Amino acid sequence: MKLVDEYSWFEKFRKRVGNVVFGTLLLFTATVVEAGVLKLDLEGCKSTAGNGYHFEIVPDIHPEHEDFKMYFCEPDFYTDGNLKYWSELDMVPHRITFTNTTGSAQDFTFQVGGDYKDANDPDLVGWDYITELTLDYHSTPEANWEACENIGSLSVQELIISPDESEIYRQVTVEGYPNDLLCVAVYNMRLAIGSSFYSGSSLQSRLISVASSVNVGDQTIPVPDVESTTFSKTMSATQGGSRTWTVSKTSSPASISIDNTCSGNELDLQKDVNITVSWTKGEVTPAGNVDVTTIIQASNTAHRDINISVVDTLYSGTTELATHTCPIFTLQANVGNQIVCTNSFTILESQGINLNDEAVATYIDPDYADINYTGVKVATATAFVQGTGENLDENATMKDNEWISGTNLSYSVVSPGSGTFDGYSEGTKTTDDVNWTSDLLTDSGSVTFTKTIYAEPATSSTGSLSDIASLKTFGGTGTNSGILSVSLSSSA
C-alpha cells in the first residue's frame, strides 16, 4: 500500500527552529554492514540525558506542502549500540550515513522501516509513521552540503505498508550517487499506541538493501523496553442532600531514568519527582438527584507534547444516560496523570443503579495532524451512590500511601508542609511503604510531595514508584485518586 507519492528526498533549503525537548533511554543494537566500498550505516538516537533532543522545521519533499517538524539529537548521541526506554507516541530520530568510494557513481534502492502489525495480534502496532528523509546538516560535513543537496533531484522515496501489513517502510531510490562523497540523512519513526506491548526485543527498525550494483547489506535495530502511556479515570456518585468531594494526583516527571550508576558521583545516583495531590470540595447535591463526577487523566511519557480528545459516556447498567465530549487537551511531555477533563452529570435517584462509565481517548499528533495514530485507549469505572441524604460532608481527611518496586532502588519523601507521616521519619531512604495523613480538610486545596529516587552503584534495574490518595468525609463518603505510577529505570 503506497501512502505518499514519489518525490525527491534531499531538499536544498532548510529552516532551523530549535525547541528543546529532553528525552529518556532505548536499547539499540545495530551491525554496520560493509560490502565493497558503497556503504550505508544505520544509527539511532540514544535517549540519555544531554542528548539535545529537539525539533527543527524542515521542508516537505512536496514543494506545495507545508514545512514540518523533524526531531534531532546531537551528532555524538547517535549510535548503533545501546538505546533505552523511548515511549509510545515518541518520534525516534534515525540517521543513515552514505559513503561511496567505488570509483564511480552508484545507483541503489533501500528501505528504512520496521514492524507495523504483529502477525499474531493485528491490533498490536509497533511503528505507525515514518517521516521523509532529509539532509542532516548537523552530521554532514559542510563542504559536502551542496553536493548532497543536489542528489535530491535524482532520488525518490515512497511510504509503503506491506501487503500483509507486517511492515511499514519508506523505500528510497538513489540514482547517480557520486564517488568520494559522504552524506548523512535523518528521519523519524513514530512509536504507536500499544507498542510497549511488544515483548523483549521483538520490535525492530531496519535498513534493507533492495537493489544495488554493490550489495550494501541489511541492518536491524531492536527496540525493547518501550514505555507505555497511561489513560485512566475515577468516578464518584453522591446522593441528594450530600456534598461531593473529589481527589486526584499528578507527577512531574512521568518517568525517571538514572543513566550511569558507574560514574562514581553520588549525585548521579538520585533524581527527584514531585507528586501533587489535589482535592475539590463540591456543591451539595439537590434533593431527589444523584451527582456523578468523573475525573479523566492521562500520563504522557513521551518526550514531546501530544494532544488528546476524549468522549465520556455514563451508563446505568447498559442504558446510556449522558455523553460528554471533552475539549482537546495538550498533554505536556513527561508529566504523569494530567487531568484531561472533569465531568459532572446530574441524574435522577431512580437512575442511580449499576452506574458505570466509559471514556474513549483518541490521540492527535500536533506535529503531523493529518497522520492519525492507530488505535484508541479506553478507561472504565463504576460507582455506588454514597451519602446519607443529609449534609454531613463539610469536612474530610485524606490518607496517602506510597510504595516502590524494583531491586536496588529506594526512595525518600519530604513533608509537604502539613499533615503527619505515620511511623516514617522525613527524608529517610527506604524501600518500605510510606503513609501520610492530612490535617482536617475544610475546603479545596493541594499538597506537593518531593520524593527522591536512589539507585545503588554499578547496578541496572527497572521498577515503579506508586501512590494512591484516599479521602473520607465525616459523613462517611469516600473517594480516591486511583493509583499513580512513575516508571523507574537505572543502568550501569
Coordinates of C-alpha atoms in Angstrom, one line a residue, residues 9-483:
W9 CA 14.3 13.1 -0.7
F10 CA 17.0 15.8 0.0
E11 CA 16.0 19.4 -0.2
K12 CA 18.1 22.4 -1.0
F13 CA 16.7 24.8 1.5
R14 CA 16.1 24.3 5.2
K15 CA 14.7 26.4 8.1
R16 CA 16.2 25.9 11.5
V17 CA 14.0 26.5 14.6
G18 CA 15.2 25.0 17.9
N19 CA 12.9 23.9 20.7
V20 CA 14.5 21.6 23.2
V21 CA 12.6 18.5 24.5
F22 CA 14.7 16.3 26.7
G23 CA 14.5 12.6 26.4
T24 CA 14.9 9.3 28.3
L25 CA 16.5 5.9 27.4
L26 CA 16.2 2.6 24.5
L27 CA 18.2 -0.5 23.7
F28 CA 19.6 -0.2 20.2
T29 CA 21.9 -2.8 18.7
A30 CA 22.9 -2.5 15.0
T31 CA 25.6 -4.1 12.9
V32 CA 27.3 -1.8 10.5
V33 CA 27.3 -3.7 7.2
E34 CA 30.1 -3.1 4.7
A35 CA 30.1 -4.7 1.3
G36 CA 32.5 -3.4 -1.2
V37 CA 33.1 0.3 -0.7
L38 CA 29.5 1.6 -1.1
K39 CA 28.4 1.9 2.5
L40 CA 25.1 2.7 4.3
D41 CA 25.3 2.8 8.1
L42 CA 22.1 2.9 10.2
E43 CA 22.1 4.6 13.6
G44 CA 19.5 5.7 16.2
C45 CA 19.5 8.4 18.8
K46 CA 20.4 7.4 22.4
S47 CA 17.7 8.7 24.7
T48 CA 20.0 9.7 27.5
A49 CA 20.1 13.0 29.3
G50 CA 22.0 15.7 27.4
N51 CA 21.3 14.2 24.0
G52 CA 19.9 17.6 22.8
Y53 CA 16.6 16.1 21.6
H54 CA 14.8 18.9 19.8
F55 CA 12.9 19.7 16.7
E56 CA 13.7 21.8 13.7
I57 CA 11.4 22.9 10.9
V58 CA 12.4 21.3 7.6
P59 CA 10.8 21.5 4.1
D60 CA 8.4 18.8 2.9
I61 CA 9.6 16.9 -0.1
H62 CA 6.5 18.1 -1.9
P63 CA 7.0 21.8 -2.6
E64 CA 3.3 22.5 -2.4
H65 CA 3.1 21.1 1.2
E66 CA 3.9 23.0 4.4
D67 CA 7.2 22.6 6.2
F68 CA 7.2 20.1 9.0
K69 CA 9.0 19.2 12.3
M70 CA 11.9 16.8 12.3
Y71 CA 13.3 15.7 15.7
F72 CA 17.1 15.5 16.1
C73 CA 19.7 14.6 18.6
E74 CA 23.2 15.9 18.9
P75 CA 25.5 14.1 16.5
D76 CA 27.5 12.4 19.2
F77 CA 24.4 10.7 20.6
Y78 CA 23.6 8.6 17.6
T79 CA 24.7 5.0 18.0
D80 CA 24.4 1.5 16.6
G81 CA 24.7 0.3 20.2
N82 CA 22.7 0.8 23.3
L83 CA 19.5 2.8 23.5
K84 CA 16.8 2.5 26.2
Y85 CA 13.2 3.4 27.0
W86 CA 11.6 5.6 24.4
S87 CA 7.9 5.9 24.8
E88 CA 4.7 5.3 22.9
L89 CA 3.9 8.4 20.8
D90 CA 7.6 9.3 20.6
M91 CA 9.3 10.3 17.3
V92 CA 12.6 8.4 17.4
P93 CA 15.4 10.0 15.3
H94 CA 17.4 7.8 13.0
R95 CA 20.1 8.6 10.5
I96 CA 21.9 6.9 7.6
T97 CA 25.5 7.7 6.7
F98 CA 26.2 7.2 3.0
T99 CA 29.7 6.8 1.7
N100 CA 30.9 5.9 -1.8
T101 CA 34.5 5.1 -2.7
T102 CA 33.8 2.7 -5.5
G103 CA 35.5 5.0 -8.1
S104 CA 32.2 5.7 -9.9
A105 CA 28.7 7.0 -9.4
Q106 CA 26.2 4.4 -7.9
D107 CA 22.5 3.6 -8.3
F108 CA 20.8 1.8 -5.4
T109 CA 17.4 1.3 -3.7
F110 CA 16.9 0.6 0.0
Q111 CA 14.1 0.6 2.6
V112 CA 14.0 2.0 6.1
G113 CA 11.2 0.9 8.4
G114 CA 10.2 -1.7 10.9
D115 CA 7.4 -3.7 12.4
Y116 CA 3.9 -2.5 11.7
K117 CA 1.2 -5.0 12.8
D118 CA 2.0 -8.2 14.8
A119 CA 1.2 -11.4 12.9
N120 CA -0.5 -13.0 15.9
D121 CA -2.3 -9.9 17.1
P122 CA -3.2 -7.4 14.3
D123 CA -4.3 -4.9 17.0
L124 CA -0.7 -4.7 18.2
V125 CA 1.1 -2.0 16.2
G126 CA 4.8 -1.1 16.6
W127 CA 5.6 1.8 14.3
D128 CA 2.8 3.7 12.6
Y129 CA 4.6 6.5 10.7
I130 CA 8.0 7.3 9.1
T131 CA 8.9 10.8 8.1
E132 CA 10.6 11.7 4.8
L133 CA 14.4 11.5 4.8
T134 CA 16.1 14.9 4.6
L135 CA 19.8 16.0 4.7
D136 CA 21.2 16.2 8.2
Y137 CA 23.3 19.4 8.2
H138 CA 24.5 18.8 11.8
S139 CA 26.2 15.5 10.8
T140 CA 27.1 16.1 7.1
P141 CA 30.4 17.9 6.6
E142 CA 29.7 21.5 5.5
A143 CA 31.9 21.1 2.5
N144 CA 29.6 18.4 1.2
W145 CA 26.3 20.2 1.7
E146 CA 25.8 21.4 -1.9
A147 CA 26.7 18.1 -3.5
C148 CA 24.4 16.2 -1.1
E149 CA 21.6 18.7 -1.8
N150 CA 21.9 18.0 -5.5
I151 CA 21.3 14.3 -5.0
G152 CA 17.7 15.2 -4.2
S153 CA 16.8 15.9 -7.8
L154 CA 17.9 12.3 -8.6
S155 CA 16.2 10.5 -5.8
V156 CA 12.6 9.4 -4.9
Q157 CA 11.0 7.9 -1.8
E158 CA 7.7 6.2 -1.0
L159 CA 6.0 5.3 2.2
I160 CA 4.6 1.8 2.0
I161 CA 2.8 -0.7 4.1
S162 CA 3.5 -4.3 3.1
P163 CA 0.6 -6.3 1.7
D164 CA 0.3 -8.5 4.8
E165 CA 0.6 -5.3 7.0
S166 CA 3.5 -6.7 8.9
E167 CA 5.9 -3.9 8.0
I168 CA 5.9 -0.2 7.3
Y169 CA 8.8 1.3 5.4
R170 CA 10.0 4.1 3.3
Q171 CA 11.6 2.9 0.0
V172 CA 14.3 5.2 -1.3
T173 CA 15.8 5.0 -4.8
V174 CA 19.0 6.9 -5.4
E175 CA 20.5 7.4 -8.9
G176 CA 24.0 8.6 -9.6
Y177 CA 25.3 8.9 -6.0
P178 CA 28.8 10.5 -6.7
N179 CA 32.0 8.8 -5.9
D180 CA 34.0 10.0 -2.9
L181 CA 31.1 11.8 -1.1
L182 CA 29.8 11.4 2.4
C183 CA 26.2 12.5 3.1
V184 CA 24.0 11.9 6.2
A185 CA 20.2 11.7 6.0
V186 CA 17.9 12.0 9.0
Y187 CA 14.4 10.7 9.5
N188 CA 12.0 9.9 12.4
M189 CA 10.0 6.8 13.2
R190 CA 6.8 7.1 15.4
L191 CA 6.1 4.6 18.1
A192 CA 2.4 3.6 18.0
I193 CA -0.1 3.4 20.8
G194 CA 0.4 0.0 22.3
S195 CA 3.9 -0.5 21.0
S196 CA 5.1 -1.1 24.6
F197 CA 3.3 -4.5 24.5
Y198 CA 6.0 -5.9 22.1
S199 CA 7.9 -8.3 24.2
G200 CA 11.7 -8.3 24.6
S201 CA 13.5 -7.1 21.5
S202 CA 10.8 -8.2 19.1
L203 CA 10.0 -4.7 17.9
Q204 CA 12.7 -3.6 15.4
S205 CA 13.6 -0.9 13.0
R206 CA 15.6 -1.8 9.9
L207 CA 17.6 -0.8 6.8
I208 CA 17.2 -3.3 4.0
S209 CA 19.1 -3.2 0.7
V210 CA 16.7 -3.8 -2.2
A211 CA 18.7 -3.2 -5.4
S212 CA 22.3 -2.1 -5.9
S213 CA 25.2 -2.6 -8.1
V214 CA 27.0 -3.3 -4.8
N215 CA 25.2 -5.1 -2.0
V216 CA 25.1 -2.8 1.0
G217 CA 23.6 -5.4 3.2
D218 CA 20.8 -5.3 5.8
Q219 CA 20.9 -3.8 9.3
T220 CA 18.5 -4.3 12.2
I221 CA 18.0 -2.4 15.4
P222 CA 15.9 -4.0 18.3
V223 CA 13.8 -1.6 20.2
P224 CA 13.0 -3.1 23.6
D225 CA 11.5 -1.5 26.8
V226 CA 9.2 1.0 25.1
E227 CA 7.4 2.9 27.9
S228 CA 3.6 2.9 28.0
T229 CA 1.4 6.0 28.1
T230 CA -1.5 5.6 30.6
F231 CA -5.1 6.6 30.4
S232 CA -7.4 6.3 33.5
K233 CA -10.4 7.7 35.3
T234 CA -12.1 7.8 38.6
M235 CA -15.8 8.1 39.3
S236 CA -18.0 9.0 42.3
A237 CA -21.7 9.3 42.9
T238 CA -23.3 11.4 45.7
Q239 CA -26.9 11.2 46.9
G240 CA -29.2 14.3 47.1
G241 CA -28.5 16.3 50.2
S242 CA -24.8 15.3 50.4
R243 CA -21.7 17.1 49.3
T244 CA -19.4 15.9 46.6
W245 CA -15.6 15.7 47.2
T246 CA -13.1 14.6 44.6
V247 CA -9.3 13.8 44.7
S248 CA -6.7 13.5 42.0
K249 CA -2.9 13.5 41.6
T250 CA -0.2 14.2 39.1
S251 CA 3.5 13.6 38.8
S252 CA 6.4 15.5 37.2
P253 CA 8.2 13.9 35.6
A254 CA 6.2 10.9 34.5
S255 CA 9.2 8.6 34.4
I256 CA 12.7 8.6 35.8
S257 CA 15.9 7.2 34.4
I258 CA 19.2 7.1 36.2
D259 CA 21.6 6.7 33.3
N260 CA 25.1 6.0 34.7
T261 CA 25.3 4.2 38.1
C262 CA 29.0 3.7 37.5
S263 CA 30.0 7.3 37.4
G264 CA 31.3 7.3 41.0
N265 CA 29.4 10.5 41.7
E266 CA 26.8 10.1 44.4
L267 CA 24.6 12.8 42.9
D268 CA 24.3 10.8 39.6
L269 CA 22.6 8.0 41.7
Q270 CA 19.5 10.0 42.6
K271 CA 16.7 12.0 40.9
D272 CA 13.6 13.9 42.2
V273 CA 10.0 13.6 41.3
N274 CA 7.1 15.8 42.5
I275 CA 3.7 14.3 43.3
T276 CA 0.9 16.7 43.7
V277 CA -2.4 15.6 45.4
S278 CA -5.4 17.9 44.8
W279 CA -8.9 17.7 46.3
T280 CA -12.0 19.6 45.5
K281 CA -15.0 20.3 47.8
G282 CA -18.0 20.4 45.5
E283 CA -21.6 21.6 45.9
V284 CA -24.4 19.9 47.8
T285 CA -26.4 17.6 45.5
P286 CA -30.1 18.7 45.1
A287 CA -32.7 16.5 46.8
G288 CA -34.1 13.8 44.5
N289 CA -31.0 13.7 42.4
V290 CA -27.6 12.0 42.2
D291 CA -24.4 13.9 41.2
V292 CA -21.9 11.8 39.3
T293 CA -18.4 13.1 38.9
T294 CA -15.7 11.6 36.6
I295 CA -12.1 12.7 36.5
I296 CA -10.2 11.6 33.4
Q297 CA -6.4 11.6 33.5
A298 CA -3.6 10.7 31.1
S299 CA 0.1 10.3 31.5
N300 CA 2.4 11.4 28.7
T301 CA 5.8 9.6 29.0
A302 CA 6.8 10.8 25.5
H303 CA 9.4 13.5 25.1
R304 CA 7.1 15.9 23.3
D305 CA 3.6 17.3 23.8
I306 CA 0.7 15.3 22.5
N307 CA -3.0 16.2 22.0
I308 CA -5.8 14.1 23.3
S309 CA -9.5 14.0 22.6
V310 CA -11.9 12.2 24.9
V311 CA -15.6 11.1 24.7
D312 CA -17.0 10.2 28.2
T313 CA -20.3 8.2 28.4
L314 CA -22.3 7.5 31.6
Y315 CA -24.5 4.4 31.9
S316 CA -26.9 2.8 34.2
G317 CA -26.3 -0.8 33.5
T318 CA -26.3 -0.9 29.7
T319 CA -28.6 2.1 29.4
E320 CA -26.8 5.3 28.2
L321 CA -27.6 8.3 30.4
A322 CA -25.4 11.0 29.0
T323 CA -22.3 11.7 26.9
H324 CA -19.8 14.5 27.2
T325 CA -17.0 15.3 24.7
C326 CA -14.0 16.9 26.4
P327 CA -12.2 19.8 24.7
I328 CA -9.0 18.8 23.0
F329 CA -6.3 18.8 25.7
T330 CA -2.5 19.1 25.3
L331 CA -0.6 16.5 27.4
Q332 CA 2.7 18.0 28.4
A333 CA 5.8 16.0 27.7
N334 CA 6.9 13.6 30.5
V335 CA 4.2 14.5 33.0
G336 CA 2.1 11.9 34.7
N337 CA -1.7 11.8 35.4
Q338 CA -2.6 15.1 33.9
I339 CA -6.3 15.9 34.3
V340 CA -7.8 15.9 30.8
C341 CA -11.3 16.9 32.0
T342 CA -13.6 16.7 34.9
N343 CA -17.3 15.9 34.0
S344 CA -20.3 16.3 36.2
F345 CA -23.6 14.6 35.5
T346 CA -26.8 15.1 37.4
I347 CA -29.3 12.3 37.2
L348 CA -32.5 11.2 39.0
E349 CA -32.1 9.0 42.0
S350 CA -34.1 6.3 40.2
Q351 CA -31.3 6.2 37.6
G352 CA -28.5 5.7 40.1
I353 CA -28.4 1.9 39.8
N354 CA -25.3 0.0 38.4
L355 CA -23.6 3.2 37.5
N356 CA -20.7 2.8 35.2
D357 CA -18.8 5.0 32.8
E358 CA -16.5 4.6 29.7
A359 CA -14.1 7.1 28.4
V360 CA -12.5 6.7 24.9
A361 CA -9.3 8.6 24.1
T362 CA -8.1 9.4 20.7
Y363 CA -4.5 10.8 20.4
I364 CA -3.7 13.6 18.0
D365 CA -0.2 14.3 16.8
P366 CA 0.3 18.1 16.9
D367 CA 3.3 17.8 14.5
Y368 CA 1.6 15.6 11.9
A369 CA -2.1 16.3 12.3
D370 CA -3.1 14.5 9.1
I371 CA -1.2 11.3 10.1
N372 CA -3.5 9.7 12.6
Y373 CA -2.4 7.4 15.4
T374 CA -3.6 3.9 15.1
G375 CA -5.9 2.7 17.9
V376 CA -7.5 4.3 20.9
K377 CA -7.3 3.9 24.7
V378 CA -10.3 3.1 26.9
A379 CA -10.8 3.6 30.6
T380 CA -13.8 2.4 32.6
A381 CA -15.1 3.0 36.1
T382 CA -18.0 2.1 38.4
A383 CA -19.5 3.9 41.4
F384 CA -22.0 3.2 44.1
V385 CA -24.2 6.1 45.3
Q386 CA -22.9 7.4 48.6
G387 CA -24.3 9.8 51.2
T388 CA -27.0 9.9 53.8
G389 CA -29.3 12.4 52.3
E390 CA -28.0 14.9 54.9
N391 CA -25.1 17.2 54.6
L392 CA -22.6 15.6 56.9
D393 CA -19.7 16.1 54.5
E394 CA -18.5 19.6 55.2
N395 CA -15.1 18.3 56.4
A396 CA -12.8 15.4 55.4
T397 CA -9.4 13.8 56.0
M398 CA -7.1 12.2 53.5
K399 CA -4.5 9.4 53.7
D400 CA -1.7 8.9 51.2
N401 CA 0.0 5.6 50.7
E402 CA 3.2 5.1 48.5
W403 CA 5.5 2.2 47.7
I404 CA 8.3 1.3 45.5
S405 CA 9.2 -1.8 43.4
G406 CA 12.5 -2.8 41.7
T407 CA 15.7 -4.2 43.0
N408 CA 18.5 -1.8 44.0
L409 CA 16.0 1.1 44.1
S410 CA 14.9 3.1 47.1
Y411 CA 13.3 6.5 47.9
S412 CA 12.8 9.2 50.4
V413 CA 10.0 11.7 51.0
V414 CA 10.0 15.3 52.2
S415 CA 6.9 16.6 54.2
P416 CA 4.6 18.7 52.1
G417 CA 4.4 21.2 54.9
S418 CA 1.2 19.9 56.6
G419 CA -0.2 16.6 57.9
T420 CA 1.9 13.9 59.5
F421 CA 3.8 10.8 58.4
D422 CA 2.7 7.6 60.1
G423 CA 5.8 6.0 61.5
Y424 CA 8.2 7.4 58.9
S425 CA 11.0 9.9 59.5
E426 CA 11.0 12.6 56.9
G427 CA 13.9 12.4 54.3
T428 CA 14.9 8.8 55.3
K429 CA 15.9 6.5 52.5
T430 CA 13.5 3.4 52.5
T431 CA 12.1 0.6 50.4
D432 CA 9.0 0.3 52.7
D433 CA 5.6 1.8 52.3
V434 CA 5.3 5.4 53.4
N435 CA 1.9 6.6 54.8
W436 CA 0.8 10.2 55.4
T437 CA -2.4 11.6 57.0
S438 CA -3.6 15.1 56.2
D439 CA -4.8 17.8 58.6
L440 CA -8.5 18.5 58.7
L441 CA -9.7 19.4 55.2
T442 CA -12.4 22.1 55.2
D443 CA -12.1 23.4 51.6
S444 CA -10.4 22.6 48.3
G445 CA -6.7 22.5 48.2
S446 CA -3.5 20.6 47.2
V447 CA -0.1 19.4 48.6
T448 CA 3.1 18.5 46.8
F449 CA 5.4 15.7 47.9
T450 CA 9.0 15.9 46.8
K451 CA 10.4 12.4 46.5
T452 CA 14.0 11.3 45.7
I453 CA 14.7 8.1 43.9
Y454 CA 18.0 6.3 44.6
A455 CA 19.9 3.6 42.6
E456 CA 22.7 1.5 44.0
P457 CA 26.1 2.0 42.5
A458 CA 27.0 -0.1 39.4
T459 CA 23.5 -1.7 39.0
S460 CA 20.8 -1.8 36.4
S461 CA 17.1 -2.1 37.3
T462 CA 13.6 -1.3 36.4
G463 CA 10.6 -0.6 38.7
S464 CA 8.0 1.9 39.7
L465 CA 7.1 4.4 42.4
S466 CA 3.3 4.1 43.1
D467 CA 0.9 6.2 45.1
I468 CA -2.7 6.4 46.0
A469 CA -4.6 9.1 48.0
S470 CA -7.9 8.2 49.7
L471 CA -10.3 10.9 51.1
K472 CA -13.1 10.3 53.6
T473 CA -15.7 12.8 54.8
F474 CA -17.0 13.0 58.3
G475 CA -20.3 11.7 56.9
G476 CA -18.6 8.5 55.7
T477 CA -18.4 9.3 52.0
G478 CA -15.2 8.1 50.4
T479 CA -13.3 8.5 47.2
N480 CA -9.7 8.0 45.9
S481 CA -7.3 9.3 43.3
G482 CA -6.6 5.9 41.7
I483 CA -3.1 4.6 41.6

